[in-house]
Amino acid sequence: MYRYPNAARRGAQDPEMMREAQKMMQSPEFQAYMKQMTQSQAFQQSMKKTQEVMKDPKKMKEMESKVNQALEEGTKQLEKVKLEDKDKEGEEGTKQL
């Protein structure tokens, strides 16, 4: 089955993040956008391609590997930004003293 890095799980378990996501998904603007997007030809073709890939175990493993790699890279970038922000906050706190 799928293996997600811990960062993806933490995001899904963050109550504040989930509230914001739910709020966004309930907005009429978002629902109209999703309806428009899912009815587009490009989306329909993409869904067909995804379904075909899911039928092939070898292709599925390749896709899973790419997704996991992208998630790991994204997590590293987020951690880097968090550290940079934390460093900036520390510098600003020192300047105020």
Coordinates of C-alpha atoms in Angstrom, one line a residue:
M1 CA 0.0 0.0 0.0
Y2 CA 1.0 3.7 0.0
R3 CA 3.7 5.0 2.3
Y4 CA 3.6 8.7 3.1
P5 CA 6.4 10.6 4.9
N6 CA 5.6 11.5 8.5
A7 CA 5.2 15.2 7.4
A8 CA 2.2 14.4 5.3
R9 CA 0.6 12.6 8.1
R10 CA 1.3 15.4 10.6
G11 CA -0.4 17.9 8.2
A12 CA -3.5 15.7 8.0
Q13 CA -3.6 15.5 11.8
D14 CA -3.2 19.2 12.4
P15 CA -6.6 20.4 13.6
E16 CA -6.1 24.0 12.5
M17 CA -4.9 22.9 9.0
M18 CA -7.9 20.6 8.7
R19 CA -10.4 23.3 9.8
E20 CA -8.9 25.7 7.2
A21 CA -9.1 23.0 4.5
Q22 CA -12.7 22.2 5.4
K23 CA -13.6 25.8 5.4
M24 CA -12.1 26.3 1.9
M25 CA -13.8 23.2 0.5
Q26 CA -17.2 24.4 1.7
S27 CA -16.9 27.8 0.0
P28 CA -19.1 28.3 -3.0
E29 CA -16.2 29.7 -5.0
F30 CA -14.1 26.5 -4.4
Q31 CA -17.0 24.2 -5.2
A32 CA -17.7 26.1 -8.5
Y33 CA -14.0 25.9 -9.4
M34 CA -13.9 22.1 -8.7
K35 CA -17.1 21.5 -10.7
Q36 CA -15.6 23.5 -13.7
M37 CA -12.2 21.7 -13.4
T38 CA -13.7 18.2 -13.1
Q39 CA -15.8 18.7 -16.2
S40 CA -12.8 19.9 -18.3
Q41 CA -11.5 17.7 -21.1
A42 CA -7.9 17.8 -19.7
F43 CA -9.1 16.6 -16.3
Q44 CA -11.2 13.8 -17.8
Q45 CA -8.1 12.6 -19.9
S46 CA -5.9 12.8 -16.8
M47 CA -8.3 10.7 -14.8
K48 CA -8.4 8.0 -17.6
K49 CA -4.6 7.9 -17.7
T50 CA -4.4 7.6 -13.9
Q51 CA -6.9 4.7 -14.0
E52 CA -4.9 2.9 -16.6
V53 CA -1.7 3.4 -14.6
M54 CA -3.4 2.0 -11.5
K55 CA -4.2 -1.2 -13.3
D56 CA -0.5 -1.8 -14.0
P57 CA 1.4 -2.8 -10.8
K58 CA 4.8 -1.8 -12.3
K59 CA 3.6 1.6 -13.4
M60 CA 1.9 2.0 -10.0
K61 CA 5.1 1.4 -8.2
E62 CA 6.9 4.0 -10.4
M63 CA 4.2 6.6 -9.7
E64 CA 4.3 5.8 -5.9
S65 CA 8.1 6.3 -6.0
K66 CA 7.8 9.6 -7.7
V67 CA 5.1 10.8 -5.3
N68 CA 7.2 9.8 -2.3
Q69 CA 10.2 11.5 -3.7
A70 CA 8.3 14.7 -4.3
L71 CA 6.8 14.6 -0.8
E72 CA 10.3 14.1 0.7
E73 CA 11.7 17.1 -1.3
G74 CA 8.7 19.2 -0.3
T75 CA 9.2 18.3 3.3
K76 CA 12.8 19.2 3.2
Q77 CA 12.0 22.6 1.6
L78 CA 9.4 23.3 4.3
E79 CA 11.8 22.4 7.1
K80 CA 14.4 24.7 5.6
V81 CA 11.9 27.6 5.4
K82 CA 10.8 27.0 9.0
L83 CA 14.4 27.1 10.2
E84 CA 15.1 30.3 8.2
D85 CA 11.9 31.9 9.7
K86 CA 13.0 30.7 13.2
D87 CA 16.4 32.2 12.7
K88 CA 14.9 35.5 11.5
E89 CA 12.7 35.6 14.6
G90 CA 15.7 35.0 16.8
E91 CA 17.6 37.8 15.1
E92 CA 14.7 40.2 15.4
G93 CA 14.3 39.4 19.1
T94 CA 18.0 40.1 19.7
K95 CA 17.8 43.5 17.9
Q96 CA 14.9 44.5 20.2
L97 CA 16.8 44.0 23.4

